[in-house]
Amino acid sequence: MGRAGKALKQVLEKYGITQNRLAVAMGTRRSNINRWFYENADPVAEAVLQIRNGLKAINPDAAEEFTQLYWNDPSQEREQS
């Protein structure tokens, strides 16, 4: 699956944000968050923006990190290593 799930999992764990808390902030079901978190499904583009906005309402730093992780080019990471 895609980068969104990996970025979401990393950010939720780092900032101690529960799937339920993000779901409430986004106005969606926790089952949606769970599918993305475990990479069983990729969120559509609109949902990625909603994830960012939900995180921003909870913790702006988490939203910023999610955005950076999601948009980061993996080839650049390999080059920097």
C-alpha atoms as a printed R data frame, in Angstrom:
   type eleno elety resid chain resno       x      y      z
1  ATOM     1    CA   MET     A     1   0.000  0.000  0.000
2  ATOM     2    CA   GLY     A     2   0.956  3.626 -0.126
3  ATOM     3    CA   ARG     A     3   2.815  6.310  1.670
4  ATOM     4    CA   ALA     A     4  -0.249  7.769  3.377
5  ATOM     5    CA   GLY     A     5  -0.702  4.754  5.646
6  ATOM     6    CA   LYS     A     6   2.976  4.647  6.577
7  ATOM     7    CA   ALA     A     7   3.027  8.380  7.284
8  ATOM     8    CA   LEU     A     8  -0.210  8.182  9.267
9  ATOM     9    CA   LYS     A     9   1.021  5.310 11.423
10 ATOM    10    CA   GLN     A    10   4.330  7.013 12.120
11 ATOM    11    CA   VAL     A    11   2.696 10.309 13.100
12 ATOM    12    CA   LEU     A    12  -0.043  8.816 15.263
13 ATOM    13    CA   GLU     A    13   2.481  6.720 17.173
14 ATOM    14    CA   LYS     A    14   5.002  9.543 17.568
15 ATOM    15    CA   TYR     A    15   2.465 12.095 18.809
16 ATOM    16    CA   GLY     A    16   0.327  9.662 20.825
17 ATOM    17    CA   ILE     A    17  -2.810 10.393 18.826
18 ATOM    18    CA   THR     A    18  -5.389  7.625 18.866
19 ATOM    19    CA   GLN     A    19  -7.213  6.492 15.767
20 ATOM    20    CA   ASN     A    20 -10.472  7.375 17.483
21 ATOM    21    CA   ARG     A    21  -9.347 10.923 18.275
22 ATOM    22    CA   LEU     A    22  -8.350 11.500 14.658
23 ATOM    23    CA   ALA     A    23 -11.622  9.995 13.427
24 ATOM    24    CA   VAL     A    24 -13.605 12.394 15.625
25 ATOM    25    CA   ALA     A    25 -11.525 15.359 14.437
26 ATOM    26    CA   MET     A    26 -12.101 14.307 10.827
27 ATOM    27    CA   GLY     A    27 -15.782 13.483 11.251
28 ATOM    28    CA   THR     A    28 -15.277  9.938  9.974
29 ATOM    29    CA   ARG     A    29 -15.428  6.415 11.372
30 ATOM    30    CA   ARG     A    30 -12.485  4.919 13.223
31 ATOM    31    CA   SER     A    31 -12.679  1.929 10.879
32 ATOM    32    CA   ASN     A    32 -11.556  4.220  8.035
33 ATOM    33    CA   ILE     A    33  -8.542  5.363 10.036
34 ATOM    34    CA   ASN     A    34  -7.799  1.752 10.944
35 ATOM    35    CA   ARG     A    35  -7.768  0.626  7.298
36 ATOM    36    CA   TRP     A    36  -5.333  3.398  6.397
37 ATOM    37    CA   PHE     A    37  -3.203  2.866  9.525
38 ATOM    38    CA   TYR     A    38  -2.721 -0.833  8.767
39 ATOM    39    CA   GLU     A    39  -2.383 -0.113  5.030
40 ATOM    40    CA   ASN     A    40  -5.370 -2.256  4.090
41 ATOM    41    CA   ALA     A    41  -6.613  0.609  1.906
42 ATOM    42    CA   ASP     A    42  -5.215  3.856  0.573
43 ATOM    43    CA   PRO     A    43  -7.102  7.065  1.303
44 ATOM    44    CA   VAL     A    44  -8.268  9.028 -1.705
45 ATOM    45    CA   ALA     A    45  -6.698 12.450 -2.253
46 ATOM    46    CA   GLU     A    46  -9.554 14.251 -0.511
47 ATOM    47    CA   ALA     A    47  -9.142 11.997  2.534
48 ATOM    48    CA   VAL     A    48  -5.411 12.776  2.685
49 ATOM    49    CA   LEU     A    49  -6.334 16.454  2.988
50 ATOM    50    CA   GLN     A    50  -8.908 15.595  5.657
51 ATOM    51    CA   ILE     A    51  -6.266 13.616  7.561
52 ATOM    52    CA   ARG     A    52  -3.960 16.620  7.454
53 ATOM    53    CA   ASN     A    53  -6.740 18.939  8.614
54 ATOM    54    CA   GLY     A    54  -7.785 16.566 11.390
55 ATOM    55    CA   LEU     A    55  -4.210 16.294 12.600
56 ATOM    56    CA   LYS     A    56  -3.853 20.067 12.415
57 ATOM    57    CA   ALA     A    57  -6.847 20.485 14.726
58 ATOM    58    CA   ILE     A    58  -5.219 18.101 17.227
59 ATOM    59    CA   ASN     A    59  -1.548 19.006 16.863
60 ATOM    60    CA   PRO     A    60  -0.206 21.275 14.117
61 ATOM    61    CA   ASP     A    61   3.255 19.694 14.392
62 ATOM    62    CA   ALA     A    62   1.748 16.266 13.673
63 ATOM    63    CA   ALA     A    63  -0.020 17.663 10.608
64 ATOM    64    CA   GLU     A    64   3.202 19.205  9.339
65 ATOM    65    CA   GLU     A    65   5.120 15.977  9.833
66 ATOM    66    CA   PHE     A    66   2.386 13.929  8.130
67 ATOM    67    CA   THR     A    67   2.541 16.270  5.143
68 ATOM    68    CA   GLN     A    68   6.331 16.050  4.956
69 ATOM    69    CA   LEU     A    69   6.342 12.265  5.250
70 ATOM    70    CA   TYR     A    70   3.582 11.898  2.675
71 ATOM    71    CA   TRP     A    71   5.132 14.204  0.080
72 ATOM    72    CA   ASN     A    72   8.750 13.211  0.691
73 ATOM    73    CA   ASP     A    73  10.411 11.592 -2.295
74 ATOM    74    CA   PRO     A    74  11.714  8.162 -1.156
75 ATOM    75    CA   SER     A    75  14.560  8.323 -3.668
76 ATOM    76    CA   GLN     A    76  15.927 11.369 -1.846
77 ATOM    77    CA   GLU     A    77  15.971  9.416  1.424
78 ATOM    78    CA   ARG     A    78  18.070  6.681 -0.171
79 ATOM    79    CA   GLU     A    79  20.502  9.239 -1.580
80 ATOM    80    CA   GLN     A    80  20.919 10.908  1.825
81 ATOM    81    CA   SER     A    81  21.565  7.620  3.642
